[in-house]
Short mmCIF file of C-alpha atoms and ligand atoms in Angstrom, two decimals:
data_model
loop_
_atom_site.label_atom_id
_atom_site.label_comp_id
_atom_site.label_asym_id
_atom_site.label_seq_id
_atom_site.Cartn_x
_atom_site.Cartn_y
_atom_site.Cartn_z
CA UNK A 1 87.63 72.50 87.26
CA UNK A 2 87.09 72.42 90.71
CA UNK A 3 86.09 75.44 92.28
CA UNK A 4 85.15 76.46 95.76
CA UNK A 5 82.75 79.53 95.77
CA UNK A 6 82.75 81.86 98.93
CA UNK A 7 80.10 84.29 98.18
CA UNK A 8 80.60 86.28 101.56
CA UNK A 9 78.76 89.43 102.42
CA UNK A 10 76.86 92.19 100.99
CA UNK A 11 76.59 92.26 97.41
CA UNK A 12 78.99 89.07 97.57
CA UNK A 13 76.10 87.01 96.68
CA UNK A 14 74.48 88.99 93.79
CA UNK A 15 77.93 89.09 92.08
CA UNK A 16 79.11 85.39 91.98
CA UNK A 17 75.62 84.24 91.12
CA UNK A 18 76.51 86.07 87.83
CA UNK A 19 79.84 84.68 87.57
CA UNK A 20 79.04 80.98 88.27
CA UNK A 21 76.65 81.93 85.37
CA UNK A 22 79.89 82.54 83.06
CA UNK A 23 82.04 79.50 84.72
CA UNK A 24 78.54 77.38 83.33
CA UNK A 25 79.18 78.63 79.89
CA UNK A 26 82.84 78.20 79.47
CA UNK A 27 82.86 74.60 81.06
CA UNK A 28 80.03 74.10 78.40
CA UNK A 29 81.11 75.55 75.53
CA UNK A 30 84.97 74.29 75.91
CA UNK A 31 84.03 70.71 77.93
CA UNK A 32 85.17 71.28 80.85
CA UNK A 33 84.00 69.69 83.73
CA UNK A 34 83.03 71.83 86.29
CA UNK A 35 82.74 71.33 90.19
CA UNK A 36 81.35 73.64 92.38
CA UNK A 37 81.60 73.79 96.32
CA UNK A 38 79.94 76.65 98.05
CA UNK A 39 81.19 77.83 101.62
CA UNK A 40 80.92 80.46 103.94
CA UNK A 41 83.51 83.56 104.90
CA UNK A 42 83.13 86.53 106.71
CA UNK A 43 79.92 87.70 108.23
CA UNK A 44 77.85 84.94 106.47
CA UNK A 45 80.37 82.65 108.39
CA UNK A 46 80.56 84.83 111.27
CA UNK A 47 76.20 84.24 111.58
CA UNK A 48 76.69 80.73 111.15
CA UNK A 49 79.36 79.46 112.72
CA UNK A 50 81.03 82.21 114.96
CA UNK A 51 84.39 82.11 112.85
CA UNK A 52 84.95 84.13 109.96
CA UNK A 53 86.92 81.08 108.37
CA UNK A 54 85.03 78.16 109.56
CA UNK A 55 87.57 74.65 109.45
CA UNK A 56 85.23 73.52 106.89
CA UNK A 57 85.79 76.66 104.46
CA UNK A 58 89.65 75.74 104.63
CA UNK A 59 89.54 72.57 103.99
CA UNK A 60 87.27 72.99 100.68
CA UNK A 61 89.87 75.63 99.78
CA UNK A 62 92.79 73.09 100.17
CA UNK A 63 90.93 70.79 98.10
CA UNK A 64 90.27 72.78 95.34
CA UNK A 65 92.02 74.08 92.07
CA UNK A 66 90.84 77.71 92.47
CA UNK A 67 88.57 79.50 94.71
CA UNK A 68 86.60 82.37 93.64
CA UNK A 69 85.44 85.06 96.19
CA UNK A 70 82.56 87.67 95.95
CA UNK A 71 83.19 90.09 99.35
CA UNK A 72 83.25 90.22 103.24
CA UNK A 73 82.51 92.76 105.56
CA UNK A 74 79.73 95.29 106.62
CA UNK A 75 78.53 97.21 109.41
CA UNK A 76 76.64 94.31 110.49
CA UNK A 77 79.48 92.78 112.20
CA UNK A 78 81.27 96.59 113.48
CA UNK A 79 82.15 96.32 116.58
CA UNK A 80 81.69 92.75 117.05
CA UNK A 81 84.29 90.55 118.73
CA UNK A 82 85.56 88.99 115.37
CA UNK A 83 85.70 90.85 112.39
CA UNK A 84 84.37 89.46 108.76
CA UNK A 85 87.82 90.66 107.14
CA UNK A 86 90.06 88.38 109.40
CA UNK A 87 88.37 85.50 107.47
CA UNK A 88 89.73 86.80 104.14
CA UNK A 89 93.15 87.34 105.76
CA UNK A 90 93.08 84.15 107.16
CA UNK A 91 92.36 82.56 103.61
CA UNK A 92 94.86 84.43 102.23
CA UNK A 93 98.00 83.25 104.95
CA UNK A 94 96.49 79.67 105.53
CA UNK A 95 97.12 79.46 101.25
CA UNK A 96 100.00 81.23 101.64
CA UNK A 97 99.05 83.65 98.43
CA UNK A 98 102.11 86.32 98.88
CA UNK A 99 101.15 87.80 95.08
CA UNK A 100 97.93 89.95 94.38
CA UNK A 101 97.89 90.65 90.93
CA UNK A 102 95.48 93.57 89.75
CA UNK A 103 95.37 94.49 86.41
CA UNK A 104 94.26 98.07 85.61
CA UNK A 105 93.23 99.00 81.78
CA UNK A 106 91.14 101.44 80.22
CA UNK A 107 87.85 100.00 78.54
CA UNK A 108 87.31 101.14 74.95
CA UNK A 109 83.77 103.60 75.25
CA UNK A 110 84.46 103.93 78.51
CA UNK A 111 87.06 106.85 78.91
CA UNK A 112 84.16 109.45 79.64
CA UNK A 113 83.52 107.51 82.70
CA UNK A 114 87.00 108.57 84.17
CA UNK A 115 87.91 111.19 86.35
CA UNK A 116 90.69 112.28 84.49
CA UNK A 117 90.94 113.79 81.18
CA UNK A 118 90.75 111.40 78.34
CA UNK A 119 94.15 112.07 77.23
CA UNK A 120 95.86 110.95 80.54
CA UNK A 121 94.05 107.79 79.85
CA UNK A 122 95.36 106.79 76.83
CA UNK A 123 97.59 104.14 77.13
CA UNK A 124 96.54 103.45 80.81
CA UNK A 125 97.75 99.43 80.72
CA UNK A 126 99.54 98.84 84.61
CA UNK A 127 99.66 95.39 86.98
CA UNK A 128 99.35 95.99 90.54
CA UNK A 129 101.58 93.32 92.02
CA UNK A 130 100.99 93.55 95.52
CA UNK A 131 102.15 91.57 98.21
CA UNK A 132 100.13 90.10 100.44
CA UNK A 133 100.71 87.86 103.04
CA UNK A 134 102.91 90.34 104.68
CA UNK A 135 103.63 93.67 106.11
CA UNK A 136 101.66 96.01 108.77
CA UNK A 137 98.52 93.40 107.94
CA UNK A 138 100.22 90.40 109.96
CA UNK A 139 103.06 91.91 111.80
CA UNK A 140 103.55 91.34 115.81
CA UNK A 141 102.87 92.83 118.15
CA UNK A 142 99.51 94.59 117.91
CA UNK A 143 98.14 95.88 120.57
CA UNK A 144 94.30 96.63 120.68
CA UNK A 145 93.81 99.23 123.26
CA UNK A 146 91.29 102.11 124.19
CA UNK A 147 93.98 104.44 124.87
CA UNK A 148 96.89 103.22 123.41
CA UNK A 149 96.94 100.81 119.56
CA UNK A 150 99.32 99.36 117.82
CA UNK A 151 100.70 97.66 114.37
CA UNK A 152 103.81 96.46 113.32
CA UNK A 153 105.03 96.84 109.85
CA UNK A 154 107.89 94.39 109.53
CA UNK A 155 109.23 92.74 106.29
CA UNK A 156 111.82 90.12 105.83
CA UNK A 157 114.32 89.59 102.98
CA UNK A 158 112.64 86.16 101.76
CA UNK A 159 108.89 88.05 101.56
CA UNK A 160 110.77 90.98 99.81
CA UNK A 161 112.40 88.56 97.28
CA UNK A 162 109.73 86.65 96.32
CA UNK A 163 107.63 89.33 95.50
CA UNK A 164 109.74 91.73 93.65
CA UNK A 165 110.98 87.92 91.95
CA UNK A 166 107.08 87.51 90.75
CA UNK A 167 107.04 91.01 89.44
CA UNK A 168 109.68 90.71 87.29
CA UNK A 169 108.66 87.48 86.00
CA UNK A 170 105.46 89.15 84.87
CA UNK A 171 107.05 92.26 83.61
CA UNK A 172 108.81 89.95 81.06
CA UNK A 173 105.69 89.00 79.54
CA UNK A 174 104.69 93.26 79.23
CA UNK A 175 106.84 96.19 78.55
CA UNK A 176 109.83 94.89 81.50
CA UNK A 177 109.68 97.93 83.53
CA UNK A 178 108.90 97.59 87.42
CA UNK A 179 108.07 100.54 89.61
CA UNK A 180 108.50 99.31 93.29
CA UNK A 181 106.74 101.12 95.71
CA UNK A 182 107.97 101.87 99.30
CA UNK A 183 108.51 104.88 102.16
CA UNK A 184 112.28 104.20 102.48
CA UNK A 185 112.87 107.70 103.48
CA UNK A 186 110.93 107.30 106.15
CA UNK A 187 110.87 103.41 107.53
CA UNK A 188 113.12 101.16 108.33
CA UNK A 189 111.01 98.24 107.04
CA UNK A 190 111.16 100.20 103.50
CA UNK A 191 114.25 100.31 102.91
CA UNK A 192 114.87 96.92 103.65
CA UNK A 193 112.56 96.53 101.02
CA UNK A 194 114.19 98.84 98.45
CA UNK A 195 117.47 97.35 99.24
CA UNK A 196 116.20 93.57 98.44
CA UNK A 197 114.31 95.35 94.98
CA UNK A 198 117.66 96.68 93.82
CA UNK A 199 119.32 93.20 94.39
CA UNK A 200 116.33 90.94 93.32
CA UNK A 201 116.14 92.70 89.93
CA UNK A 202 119.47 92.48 88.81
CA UNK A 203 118.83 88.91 88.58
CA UNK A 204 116.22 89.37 85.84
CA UNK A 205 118.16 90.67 82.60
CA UNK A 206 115.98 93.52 80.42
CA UNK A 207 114.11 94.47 83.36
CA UNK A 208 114.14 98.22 83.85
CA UNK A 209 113.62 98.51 88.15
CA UNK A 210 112.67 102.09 89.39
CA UNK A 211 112.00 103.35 93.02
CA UNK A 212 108.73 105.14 93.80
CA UNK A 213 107.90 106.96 97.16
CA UNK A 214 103.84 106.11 97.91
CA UNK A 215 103.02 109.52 98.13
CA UNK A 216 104.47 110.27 94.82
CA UNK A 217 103.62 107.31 93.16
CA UNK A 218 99.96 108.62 94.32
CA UNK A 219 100.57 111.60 93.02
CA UNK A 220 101.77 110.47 89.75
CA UNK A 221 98.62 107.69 88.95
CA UNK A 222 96.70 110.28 88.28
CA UNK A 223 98.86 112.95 86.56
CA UNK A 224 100.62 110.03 84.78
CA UNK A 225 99.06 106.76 84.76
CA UNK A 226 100.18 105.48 81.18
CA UNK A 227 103.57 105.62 82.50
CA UNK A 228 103.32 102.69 84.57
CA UNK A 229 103.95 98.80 83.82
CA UNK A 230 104.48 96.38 86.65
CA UNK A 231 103.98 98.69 90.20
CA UNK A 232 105.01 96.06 92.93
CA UNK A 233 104.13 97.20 96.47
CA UNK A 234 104.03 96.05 100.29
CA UNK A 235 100.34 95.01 101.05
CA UNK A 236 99.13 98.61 102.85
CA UNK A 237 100.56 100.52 100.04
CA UNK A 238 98.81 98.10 97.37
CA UNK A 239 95.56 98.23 99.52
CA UNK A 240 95.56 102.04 98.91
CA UNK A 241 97.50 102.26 95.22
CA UNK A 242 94.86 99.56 93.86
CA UNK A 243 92.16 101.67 94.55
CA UNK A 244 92.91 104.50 93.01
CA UNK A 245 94.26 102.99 90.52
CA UNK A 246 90.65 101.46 89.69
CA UNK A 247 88.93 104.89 90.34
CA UNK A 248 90.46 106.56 88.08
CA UNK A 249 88.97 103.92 85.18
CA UNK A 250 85.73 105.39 86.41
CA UNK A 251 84.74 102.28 88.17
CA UNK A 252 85.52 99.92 91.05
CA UNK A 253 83.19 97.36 88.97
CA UNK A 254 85.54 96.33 86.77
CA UNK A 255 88.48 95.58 88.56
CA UNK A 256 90.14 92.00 88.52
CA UNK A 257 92.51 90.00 90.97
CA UNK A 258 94.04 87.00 91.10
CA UNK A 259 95.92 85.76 94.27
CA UNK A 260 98.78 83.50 93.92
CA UNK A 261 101.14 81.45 95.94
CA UNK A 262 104.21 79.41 94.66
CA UNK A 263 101.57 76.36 94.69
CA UNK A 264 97.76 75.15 95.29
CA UNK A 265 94.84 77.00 94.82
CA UNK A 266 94.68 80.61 94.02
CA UNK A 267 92.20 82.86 95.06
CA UNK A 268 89.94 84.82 92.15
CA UNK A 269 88.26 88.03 93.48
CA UNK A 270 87.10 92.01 92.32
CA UNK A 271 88.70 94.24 93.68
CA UNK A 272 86.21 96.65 95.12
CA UNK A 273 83.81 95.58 98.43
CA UNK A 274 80.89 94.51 99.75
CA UNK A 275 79.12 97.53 98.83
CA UNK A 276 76.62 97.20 102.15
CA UNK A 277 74.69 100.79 100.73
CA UNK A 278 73.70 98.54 97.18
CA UNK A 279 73.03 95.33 98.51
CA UNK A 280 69.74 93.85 97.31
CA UNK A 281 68.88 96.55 94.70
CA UNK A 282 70.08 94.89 91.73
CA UNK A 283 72.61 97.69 91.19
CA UNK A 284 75.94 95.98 91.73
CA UNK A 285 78.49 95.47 88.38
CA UNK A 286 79.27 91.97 88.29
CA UNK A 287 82.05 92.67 85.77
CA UNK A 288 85.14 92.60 88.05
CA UNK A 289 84.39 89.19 89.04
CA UNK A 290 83.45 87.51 85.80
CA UNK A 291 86.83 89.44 84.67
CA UNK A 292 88.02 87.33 88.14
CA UNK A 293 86.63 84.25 86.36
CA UNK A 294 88.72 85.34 83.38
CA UNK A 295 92.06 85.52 85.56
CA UNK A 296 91.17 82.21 87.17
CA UNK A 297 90.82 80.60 83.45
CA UNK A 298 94.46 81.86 82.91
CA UNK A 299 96.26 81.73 86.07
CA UNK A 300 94.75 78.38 87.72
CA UNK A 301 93.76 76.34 84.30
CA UNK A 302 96.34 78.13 81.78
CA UNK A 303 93.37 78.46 79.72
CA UNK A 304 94.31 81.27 77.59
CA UNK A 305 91.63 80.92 75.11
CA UNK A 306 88.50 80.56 77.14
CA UNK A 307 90.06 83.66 79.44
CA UNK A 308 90.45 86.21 76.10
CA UNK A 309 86.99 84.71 75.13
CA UNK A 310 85.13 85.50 78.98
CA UNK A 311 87.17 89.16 78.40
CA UNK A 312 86.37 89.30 75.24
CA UNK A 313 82.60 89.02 76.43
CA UNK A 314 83.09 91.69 79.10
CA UNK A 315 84.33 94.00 76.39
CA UNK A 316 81.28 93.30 73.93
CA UNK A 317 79.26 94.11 76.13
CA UNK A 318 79.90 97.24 77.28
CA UNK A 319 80.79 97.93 73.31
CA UNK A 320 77.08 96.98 72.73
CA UNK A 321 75.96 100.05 75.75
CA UNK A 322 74.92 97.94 78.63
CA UNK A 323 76.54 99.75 81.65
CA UNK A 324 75.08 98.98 85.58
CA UNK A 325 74.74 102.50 87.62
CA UNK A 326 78.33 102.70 88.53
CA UNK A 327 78.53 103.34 85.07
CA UNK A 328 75.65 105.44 84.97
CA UNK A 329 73.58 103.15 83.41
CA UNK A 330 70.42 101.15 84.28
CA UNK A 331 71.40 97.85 83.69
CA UNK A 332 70.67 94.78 86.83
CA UNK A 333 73.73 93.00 87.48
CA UNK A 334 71.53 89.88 86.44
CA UNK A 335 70.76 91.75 83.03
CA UNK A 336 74.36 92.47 82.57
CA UNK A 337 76.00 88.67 83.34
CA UNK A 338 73.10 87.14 81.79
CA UNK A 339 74.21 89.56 78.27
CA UNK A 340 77.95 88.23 78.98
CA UNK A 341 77.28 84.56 79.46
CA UNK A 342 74.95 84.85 76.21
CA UNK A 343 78.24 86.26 74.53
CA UNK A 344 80.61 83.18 75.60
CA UNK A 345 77.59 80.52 75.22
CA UNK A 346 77.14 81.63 71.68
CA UNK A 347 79.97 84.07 70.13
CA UNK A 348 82.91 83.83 68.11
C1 IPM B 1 91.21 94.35 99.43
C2 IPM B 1 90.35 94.70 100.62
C3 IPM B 1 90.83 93.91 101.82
C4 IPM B 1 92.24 94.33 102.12
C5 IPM B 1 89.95 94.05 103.07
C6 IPM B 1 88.51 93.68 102.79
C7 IPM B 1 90.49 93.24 104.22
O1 IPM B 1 90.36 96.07 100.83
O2 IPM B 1 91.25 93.16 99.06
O3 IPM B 1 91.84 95.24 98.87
O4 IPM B 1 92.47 95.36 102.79
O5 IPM B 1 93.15 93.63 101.67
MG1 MG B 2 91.40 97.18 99.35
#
């Protein structure tokens, strides 16, 4: 297993630390051998190097069979002439990984920590599948101007296919319904993008394929999460959906991803931030990217096994009380990886 580790910025660090920790444990436990290659991204990069994706960081990337990812970004770097997030965007074209998957589950013990009435979040089991290469994040022109901005929101048929293609795929292996997310009564770009849905999932036979606005679809995560499966969306929309969709588990901490091209290395990272207001206190939930670890396991290794045990480990854990302050607990984020890497070194 050879893994390139961009740490990045803020609590980037803290958070990988623990989930090298867990990468240790499985390569010992199963004999695996394990490589590691750290490099710099975003602001870390930015300090060092004055690119937020140095040539270096690339070609690590290229070599590698996964690459796992902590965070970029802070107000260190606002306002400066590069920006720490065009390294991760950068990472994420140069790899060309169109398909974020983000997995969004309730945690047994946990439902008190949601927002929304226990009840609602029975049954809460939905995949973001957003795409991610694409969209108003790389389209041309953009103009950056003090009185006048601008972004371009432009999808093509092949970008559209390929997504909705993936979604479909992985809504065979769950309940086979796909919600796919656009603004088609609104932009042009959408409803190429609902039109290429419609088509794209006709090819996939026992896949059920319905049509959600983003405002509704909003709307309905949190009067109706448990009725989602597979929600495929355009990158802005899945920026915004994924979010919620993690908030209303009670947490950003324990949010997964996995980003995936057709080939090469896929990139393993939590969902939420850099967290600049934590940073250095100990506070930060390391779960999402252990859980990140877990996703690599599967999705770059097709090690099923060691992935249910590292989840497995995440879910003990929180069983047995240990919860960091976004849970409203006390436990350090070195506390809590060091209790999950004790669970895969020694359980089961
Ligand atoms: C995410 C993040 C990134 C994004 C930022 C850091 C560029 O919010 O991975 O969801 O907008 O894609
Ligand atoms: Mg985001």
């Amino acid at each position: 297993m050879k893994i390139t580790v961009l740490a990045g910025d803020g609590i980037g660090p803290e958070i990988t630390a623990e989930a090298e920790k867990v990468l240790g444990a499985v390569a010992k436990r199963f004999d695996h051998p394990l490589e590691l290659d750290h490099q710099l991204i975003g602001g870390a990069a930015i300090d060092a190097t004055g690119s937020a994706f140095p040539d270096a960081t690339l070609a690590s990337c290229k070599g590698a069979d996964a690459v796992l990812l902590g965070a970029v970004g802070g107000p260190k770097w606002d306002g400066g002439a590069v920006r720490p997030e065009a390294g991760l965007l950068a990472l994420r074209k140069a790899l060309g990984l169109y398909a974020n998957l983000r997995p969004v589950r309730g945690w047994a013990g946990l439902e008190d920590a949601s927002p929304l009435r226990p009840e609602r979040m029975r049954d809460v089991d939905l995949l973001f599948v957003r795409e991610l290469t694409g969209g108003i994040y790389f389209g041309e022109p953009r103009v950056e101007g003090d009185e006048r901005a601008l972004d371009t929101m432009v999808y093509t048929e092949p970008e559209v296919r390929r997504i909705v293609r993936k979604a479909c795929e992985l809504a065979k292996l769950r309940r086979s319904h796909v919600t796919s997310i656009d603004k088609a009564n609104v932009l042009a770009s959408m409803r190429l993008w609902r039109k290429v849905a419609t088509a794209e999932a006709k090819n996939h036979e026992g896949i059920t394929l319905e049509h959600q606005l983003v405002d509704s679809a909003a709307m309905r995560l949190v009067t109706e999460p448990a009725a989602f499966d597979v929600v495929v969306a355009p990158n802005l929309f899945g920026d915004v959906l994924s979010d919620e969709g993690a908030a209303i588990t009670g947490t950003l901490g324990l949010l997964p991803s996995a980003s995936l091209g057709d080939a090469g290395p896929g990139v393993f990272e939590p969902i939420h931030g850099s967290a600049p207001d934590i940073v250095g206190q100990a506070k930060a939930n390391p779960a999402a990217t252990i859980l990140s670890v877990g996703m690599m396991l599967r999705y770059a290794f097709g090690l099923e096994r060691e992935a249910d045990v590292v989840e497995a480990a995440v879910e003990a854990t929180l069983q047995a009380g240990l919860r960091t302050p976004d849970l409203g607990g006390t436990t350090t984020t070195t506390a809590m990886g060091d209790a999950i890497t004790a669970r895969i070194a020694g359980s089961d």
